[in-house]
Amino acid sequence: MEGIIAAISTAWGESGIAIVRLSGDGCRDLVNGIFRGRTDLSSTPPRFMRQGYIVDEKGMELDEVLAVWFKGPFSYTGEEAAEIQCHGGTVAARKCLDLCLSLGARMACPGEFTQRAFLNGRLDLIQAESVLGIIRSRSDRSLQAAAKCLRGSLSTKVAEIHEEMLELSAFGEASLDHPDEDIPPLDPRSMGERLSGISEMIRLLLSSARSGRFLREGIKVALSGKPNVGKSSLMNAFLQESRSIVTSMPGTTRDVIEEVISHKGVPLRLVDTAGLRAPRDEAEEEGVKRALDAIRESDIRVWVIDGSLPLSEEDREIAKTLMDPCCVVAINKSDLPLVVSERSVEDILPGTPVRVISAFCGQGIEELKDQIVLAVAGRTSLDEDLNTTERQVEELGKAMDLTISAMDALSSGTGLDAVLEVIREARECISRILGISTDESLMESVFSNFCIGK
Ligand code: GDP
């Protein structure tokens, strides 16, 4: 690994402490150069904290700190590393980092500490990505899932698929290359069975991955419907606090407001969209545009209806735009006499679940949240233990398609070499998940998502 890298690893701003982290051969002596304590870091055993001062070029004490160093490979990065715990706030840590940089360290790129851990074999690529999952967790469950992946549970499953593919390829290649030797001829039926076993393993992973994504990123829920039906009130009922403006003037919510709540451990990303109606001015036009974008990007739409008023043509028009991929209907204002029945809504959106609620009294709100999770994930609670990234899901999807193509090719009597080529391509997708085939652009795309200092 090239040189010593350094960064402030704690969040920017005022805080109790801030940590400057360094990694690379010689970083202990570099830190020692600006550290004044009763004992030198150079004569301190690894992992042993020393109290002292950071001093500048003129020997002036800048901050009282704790310093520690780690001997490679027993550090996060797998190489010599050091940490300086300064007081929080922006100046002390910044000054300390500047001193490290002036002594020859270079500023770390985003994710470079974790990238070094990967390149030094401390973590595989899946584990490295799960570090990001831990940092970005929004609920207890997603934290647990990411931590489990860091311990290697996803890596084991992906490695099993890789192993199975490798064995199948090796077997096939051997029977192609050495037909005269003692290798038993490849029976297309057993090859088909093994391929189908592989596709089943990938399918299971993909279905867990979906739950994992919901746990990590949350289910995107767009609250939609005509103005004044109670979308903002429903948002407030979900949040149990006042966040978006509720008035009796139609068309008040002109922007898209997003809040995250945790429902039985599953994060719900609620988006309160502007009332969908023909815009009356420019601001409202922008609001409707953003609402439509939010609706398009959502995992599920909650179509909110004012149950105290008859359904209008406008309601029916809106309903048509909400059906795909997934929708739940909330007949609101059940504290008033209702004129909209569940039946009449089912006639408009057949098969769509309907809940009667009152955003005012809180009636039906918990059931509505259950219904949202159920409609998206097929269950009311997610207890999946896998935390996958979009990149991993994409590669799994490609591997799945290729495995199915290999099965099709095999059953249509295509030559063995062509089938093996497709299996090889599928295996490459799996290799990329594990980081076995590491090209520059793959590294760049994975680690650029990290923050500096991680
Ligand atoms: P939005 O335009 O769809 O966001 O609707 P709002 O949340 O701003 O609500 C519009 C009006 O309906 C306000 O006067 C609310 O007080 C009222 N409202 C919302 N939910 C309920 C409810 O459950 N019951 C009753 N009676 N009124 C409600």
CSV table of C-alpha atoms and ligand atoms in Angstrom, one decimal:
chain,number,residue,atom,x,y,z
A,1,MET,CA,0.0,0.0,0.0
A,2,GLU,CA,1.3,3.4,-0.9
A,3,GLY,CA,2.2,5.7,1.9
A,4,ILE,CA,0.5,6.9,5.1
A,5,ILE,CA,-3.1,8.1,4.8
A,6,ALA,CA,-4.8,10.4,7.4
A,7,ALA,CA,-8.2,11.8,8.0
A,8,ILE,CA,-10.6,13.1,10.7
A,9,SER,CA,-12.8,10.0,11.2
A,10,THR,CA,-15.4,11.6,13.4
A,11,ALA,CA,-18.2,13.8,12.1
A,12,TRP,CA,-17.5,17.4,11.5
A,13,GLY,CA,-18.7,20.0,14.0
A,14,GLU,CA,-18.7,20.5,17.7
A,15,SER,CA,-18.4,17.4,19.8
A,16,GLY,CA,-16.7,15.9,22.8
A,17,ILE,CA,-13.8,14.4,21.0
A,18,ALA,CA,-12.6,14.1,17.4
A,19,ILE,CA,-10.4,11.3,16.1
A,20,VAL,CA,-7.6,11.7,13.6
A,21,ARG,CA,-6.9,8.4,12.1
A,22,LEU,CA,-3.7,7.3,10.2
A,23,SER,CA,-2.8,4.1,8.4
A,24,GLY,CA,0.4,3.0,6.7
A,25,ASP,CA,3.9,1.9,7.5
A,26,GLY,CA,5.7,4.4,9.7
A,27,CYS,CA,2.5,6.2,11.0
A,28,ARG,CA,3.4,5.5,14.6
A,29,ASP,CA,6.7,7.4,14.3
A,30,LEU,CA,5.0,10.2,12.3
A,31,VAL,CA,2.5,10.7,15.1
A,32,ASN,CA,5.3,10.5,17.6
A,33,GLY,CA,6.9,13.5,15.9
A,34,ILE,CA,4.0,15.7,17.0
A,35,PHE,CA,3.2,14.0,20.3
A,36,ARG,CA,4.6,15.0,23.7
A,37,GLY,CA,3.7,12.7,26.5
A,38,ARG,CA,5.5,11.2,29.5
A,39,THR,CA,6.2,8.2,27.3
A,40,ASP,CA,7.0,8.2,23.6
A,41,LEU,CA,4.6,6.4,21.3
A,42,SER,CA,7.7,4.6,19.9
A,43,SER,CA,8.3,3.0,23.2
A,44,THR,CA,4.7,2.3,23.9
A,45,PRO,CA,3.3,-1.2,23.1
A,46,PRO,CA,0.6,-1.4,20.5
A,47,ARG,CA,-3.1,-0.8,21.5
A,48,PHE,CA,-1.9,1.1,24.6
A,49,MET,CA,-3.3,4.6,25.1
A,50,ARG,CA,-1.0,7.4,26.0
A,51,GLN,CA,-2.1,10.8,27.3
A,52,GLY,CA,-0.1,13.8,26.0
A,53,TYR,CA,-0.1,16.9,23.9
A,54,ILE,CA,0.0,17.6,20.2
A,55,VAL,CA,2.7,20.2,19.5
A,56,ASP,CA,3.2,22.3,16.4
A,57,GLU,CA,6.5,22.9,14.5
A,58,LYS,CA,7.5,25.5,17.1
A,59,GLY,CA,6.9,23.1,20.0
A,60,MET,CA,3.7,24.9,21.0
A,61,GLU,CA,1.1,22.7,22.7
A,62,LEU,CA,-2.1,22.7,20.6
A,63,ASP,CA,-4.4,20.2,22.4
A,64,GLU,CA,-4.3,17.6,25.1
A,65,VAL,CA,-4.9,14.2,23.4
A,66,LEU,CA,-4.9,10.5,23.8
A,67,ALA,CA,-2.8,8.6,21.2
A,68,VAL,CA,-2.7,4.9,20.4
A,69,TRP,CA,-1.0,2.8,17.7
A,70,PHE,CA,-1.8,-0.6,16.2
A,71,LYS,CA,0.7,-3.0,14.8
A,72,GLY,CA,-0.1,-4.5,11.4
A,73,PRO,CA,-1.8,-6.8,10.7
A,74,PHE,CA,-3.8,-6.4,13.9
A,75,SER,CA,-5.5,-3.2,13.0
A,76,TYR,CA,-8.7,-2.2,11.1
A,77,THR,CA,-6.7,-1.7,7.9
A,78,GLY,CA,-4.5,-4.7,8.4
A,79,GLU,CA,-1.4,-2.5,8.5
A,80,GLU,CA,0.3,-0.2,11.0
A,81,ALA,CA,-2.3,2.4,12.1
A,82,ALA,CA,-2.6,5.1,14.7
A,83,GLU,CA,-5.3,7.3,16.2
A,84,ILE,CA,-5.2,10.6,17.9
A,85,GLN,CA,-8.2,11.6,20.0
A,86,CYS,CA,-8.3,15.4,20.2
A,87,HIS,CA,-11.0,17.5,21.8
A,88,GLY,CA,-14.0,17.9,19.5
A,89,GLY,CA,-14.7,21.0,17.5
A,90,THR,CA,-13.3,21.9,14.2
A,91,VAL,CA,-10.0,23.6,15.0
A,92,ALA,CA,-8.0,21.1,17.1
A,93,ALA,CA,-8.6,18.0,14.9
A,94,ARG,CA,-8.0,20.1,11.8
A,95,LYS,CA,-4.8,21.4,13.1
A,96,CYS,CA,-3.7,18.0,14.2
A,97,LEU,CA,-4.5,16.6,10.7
A,98,ASP,CA,-2.6,19.4,9.0
A,99,LEU,CA,0.5,18.6,11.1
A,100,CYS,CA,0.2,14.9,10.1
A,101,LEU,CA,-0.1,16.0,6.4
A,102,SER,CA,2.9,18.4,6.7
A,103,LEU,CA,5.0,15.4,8.0
A,104,GLY,CA,4.3,13.3,4.9
A,105,ALA,CA,0.9,11.7,5.4
A,106,ARG,CA,-1.6,12.2,2.6
A,107,MET,CA,-5.3,12.9,3.0
A,108,ALA,CA,-7.3,9.7,2.7
A,109,CYS,CA,-9.8,9.3,-0.1
A,110,PRO,CA,-13.4,8.3,0.8
A,111,GLY,CA,-13.5,4.8,2.1
A,112,GLU,CA,-9.7,4.3,1.8
A,113,PHE,CA,-9.2,2.9,5.3
A,114,THR,CA,-11.8,0.2,4.5
A,115,GLN,CA,-10.4,-0.3,1.0
A,116,ARG,CA,-7.0,-0.9,2.6
A,117,ALA,CA,-8.6,-3.4,4.9
A,118,PHE,CA,-10.0,-5.2,1.8
A,119,LEU,CA,-6.8,-5.1,-0.1
A,120,ASN,CA,-4.9,-6.4,2.9
A,121,GLY,CA,-7.3,-9.3,3.1
A,122,ARG,CA,-8.8,-8.3,6.4
A,123,LEU,CA,-12.3,-8.1,4.9
A,124,ASP,CA,-13.8,-9.4,1.7
A,125,LEU,CA,-15.7,-7.0,-0.5
A,126,ILE,CA,-19.1,-7.9,0.9
A,127,GLN,CA,-17.8,-7.2,4.5
A,128,ALA,CA,-16.3,-3.9,3.4
A,129,GLU,CA,-19.6,-2.9,1.9
A,130,SER,CA,-21.4,-3.9,5.1
A,131,VAL,CA,-19.3,-1.4,7.0
A,132,LEU,CA,-21.1,1.2,5.0
A,133,GLY,CA,-24.4,-0.5,5.8
A,134,ILE,CA,-23.6,-0.1,9.5
A,135,ILE,CA,-22.8,3.5,9.1
A,136,ARG,CA,-26.0,4.1,7.2
A,137,SER,CA,-28.3,2.0,9.3
A,138,ARG,CA,-31.6,3.6,10.1
A,139,SER,CA,-33.1,1.0,12.4
A,140,ASP,CA,-32.0,-1.7,14.9
A,141,ARG,CA,-32.8,-4.4,12.4
A,142,SER,CA,-30.8,-3.0,9.6
A,143,LEU,CA,-27.9,-2.5,12.0
A,144,GLN,CA,-28.1,-6.1,13.0
A,145,ALA,CA,-28.3,-7.2,9.4
A,146,ALA,CA,-25.3,-5.2,8.4
A,147,ALA,CA,-23.3,-6.4,11.5
A,148,LYS,CA,-24.1,-10.0,10.5
A,149,CYS,CA,-22.8,-9.4,7.0
A,150,LEU,CA,-19.7,-7.9,8.5
A,151,ARG,CA,-19.2,-11.1,10.4
A,152,GLY,CA,-19.4,-12.9,7.0
A,153,SER,CA,-22.9,-14.5,6.7
A,154,LEU,CA,-23.6,-13.1,3.2
A,155,SER,CA,-20.0,-13.8,2.1
A,156,THR,CA,-20.5,-17.5,3.1
A,157,LYS,CA,-23.6,-17.8,1.0
A,158,VAL,CA,-22.2,-16.1,-2.0
A,159,ALA,CA,-19.0,-18.1,-1.7
A,160,GLU,CA,-21.0,-21.3,-1.7
A,161,ILE,CA,-22.6,-20.3,-5.1
A,162,HIS,CA,-19.2,-19.4,-6.4
A,163,GLU,CA,-17.8,-22.7,-5.3
A,164,GLU,CA,-20.6,-24.7,-6.9
A,165,MET,CA,-20.2,-22.8,-10.2
A,166,LEU,CA,-16.5,-23.3,-10.2
A,167,GLU,CA,-16.8,-27.0,-9.6
A,168,LEU,CA,-19.4,-27.3,-12.4
A,169,SER,CA,-17.2,-25.3,-14.8
A,170,ALA,CA,-14.1,-27.3,-13.9
A,171,PHE,CA,-15.9,-30.6,-14.5
A,172,GLY,CA,-17.3,-29.4,-17.8
A,173,GLU,CA,-13.9,-28.0,-19.0
A,174,ALA,CA,-12.2,-31.2,-18.1
A,175,SER,CA,-14.6,-33.3,-20.0
A,176,LEU,CA,-14.2,-31.0,-23.0
A,177,ASP,CA,-10.4,-30.8,-22.9
A,178,HIS,CA,-9.6,-34.4,-22.1
A,179,PRO,CA,-12.4,-36.5,-23.6
A,180,ASP,CA,-10.2,-39.5,-23.9
A,181,GLU,CA,-9.1,-39.6,-20.2
A,182,ASP,CA,-10.7,-41.1,-17.3
A,183,ILE,CA,-13.2,-38.3,-16.6
A,184,PRO,CA,-16.7,-39.5,-16.8
A,185,PRO,CA,-18.7,-37.9,-19.7
A,186,LEU,CA,-20.8,-35.0,-18.6
A,187,ASP,CA,-24.4,-36.0,-18.4
A,188,PRO,CA,-26.6,-33.0,-19.5
A,189,ARG,CA,-29.3,-34.0,-17.1
A,190,SER,CA,-27.1,-33.9,-14.0
A,191,MET,CA,-25.6,-30.6,-15.3
A,192,GLY,CA,-29.1,-29.2,-15.7
A,193,GLU,CA,-29.9,-30.3,-12.1
A,194,ARG,CA,-26.8,-28.6,-10.7
A,195,LEU,CA,-27.6,-25.4,-12.7
A,196,SER,CA,-31.1,-25.4,-11.3
A,197,GLY,CA,-29.7,-25.9,-7.8
A,198,ILE,CA,-27.5,-22.8,-8.4
A,199,SER,CA,-30.4,-20.8,-9.7
A,200,GLU,CA,-32.4,-21.7,-6.6
A,201,MET,CA,-29.5,-20.6,-4.3
A,202,ILE,CA,-29.4,-17.2,-6.2
A,203,ARG,CA,-33.2,-16.9,-6.0
A,204,LEU,CA,-33.2,-17.3,-2.2
A,205,LEU,CA,-30.4,-14.7,-1.9
A,206,LEU,CA,-32.3,-12.3,-4.1
A,207,SER,CA,-35.4,-12.6,-2.1
A,208,SER,CA,-33.5,-12.0,1.2
A,209,ALA,CA,-31.7,-9.1,-0.5
A,210,ARG,CA,-35.0,-7.4,-1.2
A,211,SER,CA,-35.9,-7.5,2.5
A,212,GLY,CA,-32.4,-6.4,3.3
A,213,ARG,CA,-32.7,-3.3,1.1
A,214,PHE,CA,-36.0,-2.4,2.8
A,215,LEU,CA,-34.4,-2.8,6.2
A,216,ARG,CA,-31.4,-0.7,5.3
A,217,GLU,CA,-32.9,2.0,3.1
A,218,GLY,CA,-36.5,1.8,4.3
A,219,ILE,CA,-39.7,1.3,2.3
A,220,LYS,CA,-40.4,4.4,0.3
A,221,VAL,CA,-44.0,5.3,0.9
A,222,ALA,CA,-45.7,8.1,-1.1
A,223,LEU,CA,-48.8,9.6,0.5
A,224,SER,CA,-50.8,10.7,-2.5
A,225,GLY,CA,-54.3,11.9,-3.3
A,226,LYS,CA,-56.3,15.0,-4.0
A,227,PRO,CA,-55.6,18.1,-2.0
A,228,ASN,CA,-57.4,18.3,1.3
A,229,VAL,CA,-58.1,14.6,1.8
A,230,GLY,CA,-55.7,14.5,4.8
A,231,LYS,CA,-52.3,13.5,3.5
A,232,SER,CA,-50.4,15.9,5.8
A,233,SER,CA,-52.6,15.0,8.7
A,234,LEU,CA,-51.9,11.3,8.0
A,235,MET,CA,-48.2,12.1,7.9
A,236,ASN,CA,-48.5,13.9,11.2
A,237,ALA,CA,-50.4,10.9,12.7
A,238,PHE,CA,-47.6,8.7,11.5
A,239,LEU,CA,-45.1,10.9,13.1
A,240,GLN,CA,-47.2,11.8,16.1
A,241,GLU,CA,-46.0,15.3,15.8
A,242,SER,CA,-46.5,18.3,13.7
A,243,ARG,CA,-44.1,18.5,10.8
A,244,SER,CA,-46.0,19.4,7.6
A,245,ILE,CA,-48.4,22.2,7.5
A,246,VAL,CA,-52.1,21.2,7.9
A,247,THR,CA,-54.7,23.8,6.9
A,248,SER,CA,-58.1,23.6,5.5
A,249,MET,CA,-57.0,25.5,2.3
A,250,PRO,CA,-56.6,23.0,-0.6
A,251,GLY,CA,-53.1,22.8,-2.0
A,252,THR,CA,-51.0,23.9,0.9
A,253,THR,CA,-48.3,21.3,0.8
A,254,ARG,CA,-46.4,22.5,-2.1
A,255,ASP,CA,-43.2,20.6,-1.6
A,256,VAL,CA,-42.3,17.0,-1.0
A,257,ILE,CA,-41.6,16.3,2.7
A,258,GLU,CA,-39.8,13.2,3.7
A,259,GLU,CA,-39.7,11.7,7.2
A,260,VAL,CA,-38.4,8.3,8.4
A,261,ILE,CA,-40.3,6.3,11.0
A,262,SER,CA,-39.5,2.9,12.3
A,263,HIS,CA,-42.4,0.4,12.3
A,264,LYS,CA,-41.6,-2.8,14.1
A,265,GLY,CA,-38.0,-2.3,13.2
A,266,VAL,CA,-38.7,-1.6,9.5
A,267,PRO,CA,-37.9,2.0,8.4
A,268,LEU,CA,-40.7,3.6,6.5
A,269,ARG,CA,-39.7,6.6,4.4
A,270,LEU,CA,-42.8,8.6,4.3
A,271,VAL,CA,-43.2,11.2,1.5
A,272,ASP,CA,-46.0,13.6,1.8
A,273,THR,CA,-46.6,14.8,-1.7
A,274,ALA,CA,-48.3,18.0,-2.9
A,275,GLY,CA,-52.0,17.5,-3.7
A,276,LEU,CA,-52.4,16.1,-7.2
A,277,ARG,CA,-54.5,18.5,-9.1
A,278,ALA,CA,-54.1,20.9,-12.0
A,279,PRO,CA,-51.6,23.4,-10.7
A,280,ARG,CA,-52.8,27.0,-10.2
A,281,ASP,CA,-49.4,28.7,-10.1
A,282,GLU,CA,-45.7,28.0,-10.8
A,283,ALA,CA,-44.9,27.0,-7.2
A,284,GLU,CA,-47.8,24.5,-7.3
A,285,GLU,CA,-46.7,23.2,-10.7
A,286,GLU,CA,-43.2,22.4,-9.3
A,287,GLY,CA,-44.9,20.8,-6.3
A,288,VAL,CA,-47.0,18.5,-8.5
A,289,LYS,CA,-43.9,17.7,-10.6
A,290,ARG,CA,-42.0,16.7,-7.5
A,291,ALA,CA,-45.0,14.7,-6.2
A,292,LEU,CA,-45.1,12.7,-9.4
A,293,ASP,CA,-41.3,12.0,-9.2
A,294,ALA,CA,-41.7,10.9,-5.6
A,295,ILE,CA,-44.6,8.7,-6.5
A,296,ARG,CA,-42.7,7.1,-9.4
A,297,GLU,CA,-39.7,6.4,-7.2
A,298,SER,CA,-41.7,5.0,-4.3
A,299,ASP,CA,-42.0,1.3,-3.4
A,300,ILE,CA,-45.7,1.8,-2.4
A,301,ARG,CA,-48.3,4.5,-2.8
A,302,VAL,CA,-50.9,5.2,-0.2
A,303,TRP,CA,-53.9,6.6,-1.9
A,304,VAL,CA,-55.6,8.8,0.6
A,305,ILE,CA,-59.3,9.5,0.1
A,306,ASP,CA,-61.6,11.9,2.0
A,307,GLY,CA,-64.2,9.3,3.0
A,308,SER,CA,-66.7,12.0,4.0
A,309,LEU,CA,-67.1,13.2,0.4
A,310,PRO,CA,-68.3,11.2,-2.6
A,311,LEU,CA,-65.5,10.0,-4.9
A,312,SER,CA,-65.0,12.4,-7.8
A,313,GLU,CA,-63.8,12.0,-11.3
A,314,GLU,CA,-60.5,13.5,-10.1
A,315,ASP,CA,-60.1,10.7,-7.5
A,316,ARG,CA,-60.6,8.1,-10.2
A,317,GLU,CA,-58.1,9.7,-12.5
A,318,ILE,CA,-55.5,9.8,-9.6
A,319,ALA,CA,-56.2,6.1,-8.8
A,320,LYS,CA,-55.2,5.1,-12.3
A,321,THR,CA,-51.7,6.6,-11.9
A,322,LEU,CA,-51.1,4.9,-8.5
A,323,MET,CA,-51.7,1.2,-9.2
A,324,ASP,CA,-48.2,0.1,-10.3
A,325,PRO,CA,-46.2,-1.4,-8.6
A,326,CYS,CA,-48.1,-1.4,-5.3
A,327,CYS,CA,-50.8,0.6,-3.7
A,328,VAL,CA,-52.8,0.7,-0.5
A,329,VAL,CA,-56.0,2.7,-0.1
A,330,ALA,CA,-56.7,4.7,3.1
A,331,ILE,CA,-60.2,6.0,3.4
A,332,ASN,CA,-59.7,8.9,5.8
A,333,LYS,CA,-61.9,10.9,8.1
A,334,SER,CA,-63.7,7.9,9.6
A,335,ASP,CA,-64.6,10.2,12.5
A,336,LEU,CA,-67.1,11.9,10.2
A,337,PRO,CA,-70.0,10.1,8.6
A,338,LEU,CA,-68.5,8.1,5.7
A,339,VAL,CA,-70.0,8.1,2.2
A,340,VAL,CA,-67.2,6.2,0.5
A,341,SER,CA,-67.5,2.4,1.1
A,342,GLU,CA,-64.6,-0.1,0.9
A,343,ARG,CA,-66.6,-1.9,-1.9
A,344,SER,CA,-66.7,1.2,-4.1
A,345,VAL,CA,-62.9,1.6,-3.8
A,346,GLU,CA,-62.3,-2.0,-4.6
A,347,ASP,CA,-64.3,-1.6,-7.7
A,348,ILE,CA,-61.9,1.1,-8.9
A,349,LEU,CA,-58.7,-0.6,-7.8
A,350,PRO,CA,-59.5,-4.4,-7.8
A,351,GLY,CA,-57.3,-6.4,-5.5
A,352,THR,CA,-55.9,-3.4,-3.7
A,353,PRO,CA,-56.0,-3.5,0.1
A,354,VAL,CA,-58.3,-0.9,1.7
A,355,ARG,CA,-58.0,0.5,5.3
A,356,VAL,CA,-60.5,2.9,6.9
A,357,ILE,CA,-58.6,5.4,9.1
A,358,SER,CA,-58.9,8.7,10.9
A,359,ALA,CA,-55.8,10.8,10.8
A,360,PHE,CA,-57.5,12.9,13.6
A,361,CYS,CA,-58.3,10.2,16.1
A,362,GLY,CA,-55.5,7.8,15.1
A,363,GLN,CA,-57.9,5.1,14.2
A,364,GLY,CA,-56.5,2.4,11.9
A,365,ILE,CA,-53.0,4.0,11.7
A,366,GLU,CA,-51.1,1.0,13.1
A,367,GLU,CA,-53.1,-1.4,10.8
A,368,LEU,CA,-52.2,0.8,7.8
A,369,LYS,CA,-48.5,0.6,8.7
A,370,ASP,CA,-48.8,-3.2,8.9
A,371,GLN,CA,-50.5,-3.2,5.6
A,372,ILE,CA,-47.8,-1.1,3.9
A,373,VAL,CA,-45.1,-3.5,5.0
A,374,LEU,CA,-47.2,-6.6,4.1
A,375,ALA,CA,-48.0,-5.2,0.6
A,376,VAL,CA,-44.4,-4.5,-0.2
A,377,ALA,CA,-42.5,-7.3,1.5
A,378,GLY,CA,-45.2,-10.0,1.7
A,379,ARG,CA,-44.9,-10.1,5.5
A,380,THR,CA,-45.7,-7.7,8.3
A,381,SER,CA,-42.2,-8.0,9.8
A,382,LEU,CA,-38.9,-8.3,8.2
A,383,ASP,CA,-36.3,-10.4,10.0
A,384,GLU,CA,-33.9,-11.0,7.2
A,385,ASP,CA,-30.3,-11.2,8.1
A,386,LEU,CA,-28.9,-10.0,4.9
A,387,ASN,CA,-27.8,-6.6,4.1
A,388,THR,CA,-27.1,-6.2,0.4
A,389,THR,CA,-26.2,-3.3,-1.7
A,390,GLU,CA,-27.7,-2.3,-5.0
A,391,ARG,CA,-24.5,-3.4,-6.7
A,392,GLN,CA,-24.7,-6.9,-5.1
A,393,VAL,CA,-28.3,-7.3,-6.1
A,394,GLU,CA,-27.5,-6.2,-9.7
A,395,GLU,CA,-24.8,-8.8,-10.0
A,396,LEU,CA,-26.9,-11.5,-8.4
A,397,GLY,CA,-29.7,-10.6,-10.9
A,398,LYS,CA,-27.3,-10.9,-13.8
A,399,ALA,CA,-25.9,-14.2,-12.5
A,400,MET,CA,-29.5,-15.5,-12.2
A,401,ASP,CA,-30.3,-14.5,-15.8
A,402,LEU,CA,-27.1,-16.1,-17.1
A,403,THR,CA,-27.7,-19.3,-15.1
A,404,ILE,CA,-31.2,-19.5,-16.6
A,405,SER,CA,-29.7,-18.9,-20.1
A,406,ALA,CA,-27.2,-21.7,-19.5
A,407,MET,CA,-30.1,-24.0,-18.5
A,408,ASP,CA,-32.0,-23.1,-21.7
A,409,ALA,CA,-29.0,-23.5,-23.9
A,410,LEU,CA,-28.4,-26.9,-22.3
A,411,SER,CA,-31.9,-28.1,-22.8
A,412,SER,CA,-32.0,-26.9,-26.4
A,413,GLY,CA,-28.9,-29.0,-27.2
A,414,THR,CA,-26.4,-26.2,-27.6
A,415,GLY,CA,-22.8,-27.3,-27.6
A,416,LEU,CA,-21.1,-27.8,-24.2
A,417,ASP,CA,-18.5,-25.1,-24.8
A,418,ALA,CA,-21.2,-22.5,-25.4
A,419,VAL,CA,-23.0,-23.5,-22.2
A,420,LEU,CA,-19.7,-23.4,-20.2
A,421,GLU,CA,-19.0,-19.9,-21.6
A,422,VAL,CA,-22.4,-18.7,-20.1
A,423,ILE,CA,-21.6,-20.3,-16.8
A,424,ARG,CA,-18.2,-18.6,-16.8
A,425,GLU,CA,-20.0,-15.2,-17.3
A,426,ALA,CA,-22.4,-16.0,-14.4
A,427,ARG,CA,-19.4,-16.9,-12.2
A,428,GLU,CA,-17.7,-13.6,-13.0
A,429,CYS,CA,-20.8,-11.7,-11.6
A,430,ILE,CA,-20.5,-13.7,-8.4
A,431,SER,CA,-16.7,-13.1,-8.3
A,432,ARG,CA,-17.3,-9.4,-8.6
A,433,ILE,CA,-19.6,-9.5,-5.6
A,434,LEU,CA,-16.9,-11.2,-3.5
A,435,GLY,CA,-14.3,-8.8,-5.0
A,436,ILE,CA,-12.3,-11.8,-6.4
A,437,SER,CA,-11.9,-10.0,-9.7
A,438,THR,CA,-11.0,-6.5,-8.7
A,439,ASP,CA,-10.8,-4.0,-11.5
A,440,GLU,CA,-10.2,-0.3,-10.8
A,441,SER,CA,-13.7,0.8,-11.7
A,442,LEU,CA,-15.3,-1.8,-9.4
A,443,MET,CA,-13.1,-0.5,-6.5
A,444,GLU,CA,-14.0,3.1,-7.4
A,445,SER,CA,-17.7,2.4,-7.5
A,446,VAL,CA,-17.7,0.6,-4.1
A,447,PHE,CA,-15.5,2.8,-2.0
A,448,SER,CA,-16.5,6.2,-3.4
A,449,ASN,CA,-19.7,5.8,-1.5
A,450,PHE,CA,-17.9,5.9,1.9
A,451,CYS,CA,-17.2,9.0,3.9
A,452,ILE,CA,-13.7,10.2,4.4
A,453,GLY,CA,-12.0,8.7,7.4
A,454,LYS,CA,-13.8,5.3,7.1
B,1,GDP,P1,-53.8,17.3,2.4
B,1,GDP,O1,-54.1,18.5,1.6
B,1,GDP,O2,-54.3,16.1,1.8
B,1,GDP,O3,-52.5,17.2,3.0
B,1,GDP,O4,-54.9,17.5,3.7
B,1,GDP,P2,-54.6,18.1,5.2
B,1,GDP,O5,-53.9,17.1,6.0
B,1,GDP,O6,-54.0,19.4,5.1
B,1,GDP,O7,-56.1,18.1,5.7
B,1,GDP,C1,-57.1,18.8,5.0
B,1,GDP,C2,-58.3,19.1,6.0
B,1,GDP,O8,-58.8,17.9,6.4
B,1,GDP,C3,-57.8,19.8,7.3
B,1,GDP,O9,-58.8,20.7,7.7
B,1,GDP,C4,-57.7,18.7,8.3
B,1,GDP,O10,-57.9,19.1,9.6
B,1,GDP,C5,-58.9,17.8,7.8
B,1,GDP,N1,-58.6,16.4,8.2
B,1,GDP,C6,-57.6,15.6,7.9
B,1,GDP,N2,-57.7,14.3,8.4
B,1,GDP,C7,-58.9,14.3,9.0
B,1,GDP,C8,-59.6,13.3,9.8
B,1,GDP,O11,-59.2,12.2,10.0
B,1,GDP,N3,-60.9,13.7,10.2
B,1,GDP,C9,-61.4,14.9,10.0
B,1,GDP,N4,-62.6,15.1,10.5
B,1,GDP,N5,-60.7,15.9,9.4
B,1,GDP,C10,-59.5,15.6,8.9
